[in-house]
């Protein structure tokens, strides 16, 4: 005899049916309970101690289902009874030490019709061997994966992390640099056994790689024939068009290379393919210290906004776009996407595209000054007022041209306006500092720097400015705007008068 109960949970099909559980009274020391795999409408089930209590005094559909369930449950009980009888007999003959629920479950999962004990044990052995073979296959596959080189894992990292196409090009460049480093060690340093497997990346190799990227151009000049061979191999392996040559890189670029390979190796640590990331402890002091940010003063911005460009409508329009960007502080990419829907109660709010995937992003909120509002009105289309509310919200504020066209126009406008103040800049490759005219440095991003610089000097409150620019709290980029100005020094020295 068996005791039947219903599961408390409905079936996954959400049809209201519940699974019948079967508890057997034998063997007494075990009293095993099984999921039958048979589902029935609760309204058709009133059983407790016997299978006959599946109620058929219901609808025709429920009656049919109940009869099928009764047939299936009887078959299930007979199967389990047979297995229990086999197990008892095997125990009595000494083939089984004890009857366990696990043995019954495994025997039931074989789906054999009235099997003998020998048939069950043979099936167990076949299953065990198949499992061992599967585990060996997995181990072999894991061994193959562990022998993949760093170049494979860089591609995997880009795929899994969904790196943008622009960044993927940088990671492809990283692969070529790593390959040249590997070949340099084999050909020039006679380290013929070096292959950049993940486990080959040690602290000593990380130090050697940093030294290599800092001196690659000089090394190529001292070993020209060897580097010709290296570059040709890299060209063929990466299917590059034209000649490949080693170019001078600045400290910032080299620091970025170390940061990129460190990111990949950190991911490998997380994937348990390596145990540590030696690049984390590499000194990144090779990064060139940037100059103070170059931006317009309030007077220069006013002069730019008021300069008469009526004889050149194109420059006049692009100048207006730049001035608008200066009074909202957005990046070029965000400026291109701004719509009238981003403005509520004369406050502009938007999601910066650069940090859209970051959990800790700051969403800028910028009150629009009269100058910004007048420029928005100036460039509304003639049919704007006839549009629906939804159409207005999705209409772009401005039709911004490609970045190259925009930047060239900004330089031309600056030059026409006489914005030729000498400013200090840093050569990113050599780290040398020199002076250039302001108009030569002009670009779309100067508008963002102008907004941050002017608002910081006015408020001295980083929280307020960061809320409008979208800089994260403690941003190193924003910290550079906090340089002490001559006016601050003058105000401070007045206490000594």
XYZ file of C-alpha atoms in Angstrom:
497
model
C 0.000 0.000 0.000
C 1.055 3.580 -0.572
C 0.004 6.943 0.765
C -0.810 9.612 -1.811
C -0.541 13.369 -1.242
C -0.585 16.428 -3.473
C 2.261 18.898 -3.870
C 1.637 22.384 -2.491
C 2.945 23.905 -5.722
C 1.205 24.186 -9.059
C 2.847 22.737 -12.165
C 5.057 24.958 -14.299
C 2.395 25.035 -16.993
C 0.278 27.268 -14.719
C -2.746 25.085 -15.455
C -3.582 24.632 -11.793
C -2.541 20.961 -11.664
C -0.408 19.554 -8.872
C 1.988 16.621 -8.708
C 1.074 13.484 -6.755
C 3.622 12.366 -4.148
C 3.758 8.668 -3.228
C 4.980 7.423 0.144
C 5.619 3.648 0.491
C 5.259 1.828 3.808
C 7.987 -0.668 2.902
C 10.787 -1.040 3.744
C 9.785 0.106 7.245
C 13.204 1.518 8.095
C 13.113 3.765 5.001
C 9.463 4.546 4.093
C 10.632 6.206 0.830
C 8.659 9.086 -0.664
C 8.760 9.848 -4.398
C 7.609 12.473 -6.848
C 5.483 10.505 -9.265
C 5.673 12.845 -12.254
C 1.858 12.531 -12.455
C -0.156 15.768 -12.266
C -3.851 16.071 -11.479
C -6.449 18.775 -10.913
C -6.851 19.233 -7.106
C -10.639 19.170 -7.575
C -10.403 15.593 -8.859
C -8.186 14.364 -6.043
C -9.489 13.409 -2.616
C -7.187 10.471 -1.891
C -5.198 9.873 1.236
C -4.547 6.186 1.850
C -5.477 4.639 -1.475
C -5.240 5.377 -5.177
C -8.995 4.827 -5.612
C -9.696 8.161 -3.954
C -9.001 10.085 -7.132
C -12.488 11.537 -7.559
C -14.170 11.119 -10.942
C -17.463 12.798 -9.983
C -16.412 15.941 -11.829
C -16.598 17.378 -15.356
C -15.991 15.127 -18.360
C -12.607 16.710 -19.004
C -11.574 16.377 -15.363
C -12.921 12.810 -15.329
C -10.787 11.861 -18.342
C -7.701 13.458 -16.844
C -8.367 11.814 -13.467
C -8.690 8.363 -15.073
C -5.421 8.876 -16.941
C -3.751 10.023 -13.715
C -5.104 6.940 -11.884
C -3.691 4.663 -14.587
C -0.310 6.409 -14.520
C -0.079 6.415 -10.727
C -0.938 2.690 -10.541
C 1.827 1.998 -13.072
C 4.258 4.134 -11.071
C 3.440 2.349 -7.797
C 3.863 -1.064 -9.460
C 7.265 -0.024 -10.820
C 8.500 1.191 -7.430
C 7.086 -1.913 -5.687
C 9.051 -4.042 -8.161
C 12.260 -2.134 -7.453
C 11.762 -2.401 -3.693
C 11.205 -6.160 -4.022
C 14.408 -6.487 -6.092
C 16.348 -4.453 -3.543
C 15.044 -6.570 -0.627
C 16.041 -9.767 -2.445
C 19.503 -8.388 -3.270
C 19.995 -7.373 0.352
C 18.970 -10.803 1.572
C 21.522 -12.385 -0.800
C 24.255 -9.982 0.269
C 24.455 -8.050 -3.009
C 23.318 -4.839 -1.300
C 24.509 -3.689 2.132
C 21.428 -1.539 2.659
C 18.446 -0.240 0.717
C 18.763 3.517 0.220
C 16.526 6.144 -1.318
C 19.414 7.098 -3.619
C 19.631 3.554 -5.031
C 15.851 3.491 -5.629
C 15.935 6.947 -7.279
C 18.799 5.934 -9.565
C 17.081 2.664 -10.498
C 13.829 4.520 -11.185
C 15.642 7.040 -13.427
C 16.758 4.174 -15.723
C 13.154 3.744 -16.969
C 13.617 -0.021 -17.381
C 10.552 -2.248 -17.590
C 10.552 -4.893 -14.827
C 14.355 -5.128 -14.716
C 16.365 -7.699 -12.767
C 18.981 -6.664 -10.213
C 21.765 -7.618 -12.666
C 20.223 -5.469 -15.402
C 20.029 -2.516 -13.010
C 23.652 -2.913 -11.897
C 24.804 -3.213 -15.534
C 22.889 -0.053 -16.393
C 24.519 1.702 -13.415
C 27.951 0.674 -14.685
C 27.220 1.937 -18.213
C 25.974 5.221 -16.764
C 29.058 5.536 -14.532
C 31.405 4.971 -17.460
C 29.541 7.512 -19.589
C 29.795 10.055 -16.783
C 33.528 9.423 -16.395
C 33.999 9.811 -20.149
C 32.081 13.096 -20.068
C 34.194 14.352 -17.166
C 37.390 13.387 -19.011
C 36.162 15.226 -22.083
C 35.464 18.326 -19.996
C 38.897 18.089 -18.372
C 40.557 17.772 -21.776
C 38.592 20.760 -23.082
C 39.597 22.770 -20.022
C 43.223 21.789 -20.640
C 42.924 22.976 -24.231
C 41.413 26.269 -23.109
C 44.189 26.758 -20.587
C 46.640 26.522 -23.470
C 44.987 29.351 -25.360
C 47.312 32.333 -25.633
C 46.666 35.808 -24.282
C 45.567 36.946 -27.757
C 42.576 34.584 -27.633
C 41.605 35.827 -24.193
C 41.843 39.483 -25.226
C 39.229 38.761 -27.909
C 37.103 36.854 -25.378
C 37.376 39.733 -22.918
C 36.177 42.214 -25.561
C 33.270 39.926 -26.497
C 32.087 39.142 -22.971
C 32.540 42.706 -21.678
C 30.850 44.102 -24.811
C 33.676 46.520 -25.509
C 32.760 49.245 -28.017
C 34.173 49.132 -31.550
C 36.419 52.127 -30.901
C 37.928 50.418 -27.853
C 38.215 47.091 -29.700
C 40.612 48.782 -32.138
C 42.805 49.710 -29.173
C 42.731 46.121 -27.902
C 43.732 44.907 -31.379
C 46.677 47.297 -31.187
C 47.491 45.833 -27.749
C 47.578 42.340 -29.274
C 50.084 43.480 -31.917
C 52.302 45.123 -29.281
C 52.220 41.972 -27.143
C 53.081 39.853 -30.174
C 56.049 42.083 -31.031
C 57.192 41.815 -27.405
C 56.896 38.023 -27.565
C 58.849 37.825 -30.844
C 61.464 40.292 -29.569
C 62.134 37.972 -26.627
C 62.406 34.948 -28.914
C 64.561 36.516 -31.635
C 66.643 39.155 -29.870
C 66.828 37.853 -26.290
C 67.093 34.201 -27.321
C 64.121 33.218 -25.147
C 62.823 30.738 -27.731
C 60.436 29.013 -25.337
C 58.375 32.117 -24.517
C 54.707 31.763 -25.456
C 52.237 34.196 -23.938
C 49.932 31.731 -22.242
C 48.039 33.230 -19.282
C 50.178 31.289 -16.805
C 53.330 32.726 -18.426
C 52.435 36.246 -17.267
C 54.597 36.626 -14.168
C 55.756 39.699 -12.280
C 59.137 39.609 -14.041
C 57.443 39.398 -17.448
C 55.137 42.316 -16.547
C 58.175 44.444 -15.619
C 59.914 43.439 -18.859
C 56.804 44.351 -20.871
C 56.621 47.819 -19.304
C 60.310 48.396 -20.089
C 59.749 47.144 -23.648
C 56.829 49.454 -24.489
C 58.716 52.459 -23.089
C 61.741 51.710 -25.304
C 60.242 49.908 -28.316
C 61.089 52.638 -30.832
C 64.723 52.834 -29.685
C 65.015 49.033 -29.689
C 63.729 48.916 -33.273
C 66.490 51.355 -34.272
C 69.247 49.343 -32.586
C 67.977 46.017 -33.989
C 66.570 47.067 -37.402
C 66.871 43.744 -39.229
C 65.352 41.746 -36.379
C 62.463 44.211 -36.057
C 61.836 44.085 -39.799
C 61.357 40.340 -39.378
C 59.160 40.857 -36.309
C 56.948 43.431 -38.069
C 56.537 41.201 -41.126
C 55.439 38.279 -38.965
C 52.922 40.488 -37.141
C 51.689 41.857 -40.469
C 51.018 38.355 -41.813
C 49.457 37.019 -38.591
C 47.077 39.949 -38.156
C 46.349 40.336 -41.901
C 47.381 43.983 -41.927
C 47.324 46.059 -45.106
C 50.387 48.091 -46.061
C 53.574 48.375 -44.069
C 53.653 48.111 -40.299
C 56.003 50.400 -38.483
C 56.689 51.136 -34.852
C 55.738 54.683 -33.905
C 56.637 56.850 -30.966
C 54.240 56.618 -28.050
C 53.884 59.024 -25.162
C 53.636 58.247 -21.460
C 49.847 58.486 -21.480
C 49.532 55.893 -24.239
C 51.965 53.528 -22.520
C 50.071 53.882 -19.253
C 46.863 53.079 -21.114
C 48.473 49.935 -22.589
C 49.397 48.724 -19.086
C 45.889 49.526 -17.858
C 44.304 47.544 -20.713
C 46.401 44.398 -20.264
C 45.838 44.672 -16.498
C 42.058 44.682 -17.085
C 42.294 41.519 -19.179
C 44.472 39.708 -16.626
C 42.154 40.767 -13.772
C 39.314 39.169 -15.726
C 41.413 35.997 -16.111
C 41.873 35.954 -12.326
C 38.092 36.117 -11.945
C 37.756 33.239 -14.405
C 40.283 31.252 -12.304
C 42.630 30.860 -15.279
C 45.450 32.610 -13.417
C 45.980 33.187 -9.708
C 47.200 36.793 -9.663
C 47.533 39.950 -11.725
C 51.166 41.157 -11.686
C 50.264 44.301 -13.654
C 48.387 45.696 -10.636
C 51.665 46.452 -8.885
C 53.387 47.910 -11.949
C 54.399 51.543 -11.496
C 52.335 53.692 -13.853
C 54.343 56.871 -13.224
C 55.213 56.969 -16.941
C 51.914 58.801 -17.471
C 52.565 62.400 -18.535
C 51.265 65.026 -16.109
C 48.630 66.971 -18.028
C 48.673 70.743 -18.292
C 45.975 72.748 -16.565
C 42.740 72.656 -18.586
C 42.499 75.381 -21.215
C 39.162 77.159 -21.306
C 37.598 80.524 -22.086
C 37.207 83.237 -19.488
C 33.748 84.758 -18.996
C 34.843 87.838 -20.986
C 36.204 85.722 -23.838
C 32.959 83.748 -23.957
C 30.938 86.992 -24.118
C 33.180 88.355 -26.878
C 32.783 85.131 -28.845
C 28.994 85.115 -28.445
C 28.626 88.751 -29.546
C 31.051 88.757 -32.468
C 29.345 89.639 -35.757
C 29.475 86.681 -38.151
C 26.435 87.628 -40.238
C 28.506 87.535 -43.439
C 29.201 83.835 -42.882
C 25.927 82.084 -41.890
C 27.591 78.678 -41.485
C 30.200 79.929 -39.021
C 27.544 82.005 -37.273
C 25.389 78.901 -36.731
C 28.267 76.683 -35.552
C 29.492 79.471 -33.240
C 26.018 79.528 -31.671
C 26.125 75.759 -31.143
C 29.489 76.108 -29.410
C 28.240 78.934 -27.178
C 25.227 76.825 -26.209
C 27.570 73.947 -25.375
C 29.615 76.338 -23.208
C 26.564 77.229 -21.086
C 25.377 73.634 -20.569
C 28.740 71.824 -20.285
C 27.855 68.703 -22.293
C 30.191 66.512 -24.303
C 29.979 66.640 -28.100
C 28.219 63.257 -28.331
C 25.556 64.278 -25.820
C 25.050 67.651 -27.531
C 24.230 65.822 -30.782
C 21.490 63.790 -29.043
C 19.762 66.478 -26.984
C 16.061 66.932 -27.757
C 13.349 69.278 -26.513
C 12.201 66.407 -24.308
C 15.387 66.801 -22.253
C 14.127 70.186 -21.041
C 11.593 70.447 -18.213
C 10.813 73.757 -16.474
C 13.866 75.342 -18.146
C 16.176 72.691 -16.664
C 18.154 70.459 -19.005
C 18.680 66.866 -17.839
C 20.129 63.945 -19.770
C 21.991 60.650 -19.455
C 25.650 61.031 -20.486
C 26.485 58.421 -23.145
C 30.004 57.958 -21.752
C 28.747 56.682 -18.379
C 25.360 55.264 -19.453
C 26.381 51.727 -18.396
C 27.821 52.773 -15.032
C 25.798 52.081 -11.887
C 27.303 55.106 -10.121
C 26.777 57.641 -12.897
C 25.813 61.241 -12.125
C 22.915 62.520 -14.252
C 23.536 66.195 -15.147
C 20.849 68.781 -14.370
C 21.581 72.258 -15.786
C 19.328 75.307 -15.341
C 19.193 77.068 -18.712
C 20.324 80.712 -18.723
C 18.561 83.244 -21.016
C 21.380 82.941 -23.575
C 20.746 79.181 -23.887
C 16.959 79.612 -24.132
C 17.285 82.268 -26.851
C 19.546 79.989 -28.921
C 17.031 77.141 -28.610
C 14.256 79.424 -29.858
C 16.482 80.767 -32.645
C 17.006 77.304 -34.174
C 13.504 75.880 -33.822
C 12.118 74.708 -37.157
C 9.343 76.753 -38.759
C 6.811 73.954 -38.232
C 7.796 73.286 -34.602
C 4.620 74.775 -33.132
C 2.451 72.580 -35.385
C 4.008 69.370 -34.049
C 2.360 67.143 -31.451
C 3.662 67.090 -27.901
C 5.402 63.777 -28.531
C 6.956 64.991 -31.791
C 8.261 68.118 -30.049
C 9.835 66.047 -27.272
C 11.703 63.917 -29.836
C 12.893 66.832 -31.989
C 16.647 67.526 -31.780
C 17.655 70.911 -30.390
C 20.282 71.382 -33.110
C 21.589 69.604 -36.202
C 25.208 69.267 -35.146
C 27.705 68.483 -37.958
C 30.384 65.747 -37.747
C 33.043 66.385 -35.101
C 35.828 67.189 -37.606
C 33.700 69.826 -39.349
C 32.573 71.226 -36.000
C 36.119 71.452 -34.586
C 37.537 73.065 -37.748
C 34.770 75.669 -37.649
C 35.426 76.424 -33.967
C 39.120 77.070 -34.680
C 38.196 79.412 -37.536
C 35.681 81.303 -35.394
C 38.202 81.694 -32.563
C 40.782 83.080 -34.993
C 38.305 85.556 -36.509
C 37.340 86.705 -33.019
C 40.986 87.344 -32.127
C 41.129 84.707 -29.386
C 44.896 84.248 -29.635
C 45.895 84.203 -25.953
C 49.009 82.060 -25.448
C 48.251 78.909 -23.431
C 50.490 76.106 -22.165
C 50.002 72.642 -23.667
C 51.799 69.300 -23.318
C 53.028 67.104 -26.165
C 51.438 63.715 -25.366
C 54.371 61.793 -26.881
C 57.374 63.676 -25.498
C 55.788 65.241 -22.397
C 57.370 68.586 -23.336
C 55.478 71.773 -22.538
C 55.154 74.691 -24.910
C 52.810 77.574 -25.744
C 50.257 77.841 -28.519
C 47.594 80.361 -29.508
C 44.188 79.684 -27.961
C 42.484 79.311 -31.353
C 44.910 76.507 -32.287
C 43.764 74.512 -29.236
C 40.049 75.147 -29.755
C 37.756 72.105 -30.003
C 34.260 71.008 -29.015
C 35.521 69.753 -25.649
C 36.797 73.228 -24.764
C 33.124 74.163 -24.344
C 32.765 71.594 -21.557
C 35.991 72.805 -19.935
C 34.777 76.393 -20.192
C 31.528 75.532 -18.417
C 33.322 73.637 -15.642
C 36.021 76.290 -15.212
C 33.710 79.312 -15.076
C 31.113 77.696 -12.794
C 33.837 76.399 -10.444
C 35.425 79.843 -10.150
C 31.979 81.297 -9.419
C 30.790 78.736 -6.850
C 33.912 76.996 -5.448
C 31.491 74.141 -4.712
C 32.511 70.899 -6.466
C 29.197 69.193 -5.651
C 27.179 71.835 -7.501
C 29.448 71.856 -10.545
C 29.725 68.055 -10.718
C 25.929 67.782 -10.587
C 25.734 69.921 -13.730
C 28.669 68.369 -15.627
C 28.091 64.741 -14.644
C 31.597 64.326 -13.190
C 31.745 61.569 -10.588
C 32.486 62.463 -6.981
C 36.257 62.779 -6.512
C 36.858 62.909 -10.290
C 40.531 63.451 -11.133
C 39.484 65.204 -14.344
C 37.397 67.744 -12.443
C 40.083 68.299 -9.773
C 42.281 70.035 -12.369
C 39.762 72.899 -12.599
C 40.418 73.754 -8.975
C 43.781 75.390 -9.693
C 44.373 78.565 -7.716
C 43.984 81.672 -9.883
C 45.880 84.972 -9.556
C 42.659 86.640 -8.408
C 42.474 84.221 -5.468
C 46.056 85.057 -4.521
C 45.330 88.781 -4.700
C 42.273 88.417 -2.442
C 44.270 86.340 0.040
C 47.200 88.808 0.246
C 44.907 91.733 1.013
C 44.824 90.673 4.673
C 48.467 91.857 4.909
C 47.717 95.412 3.722
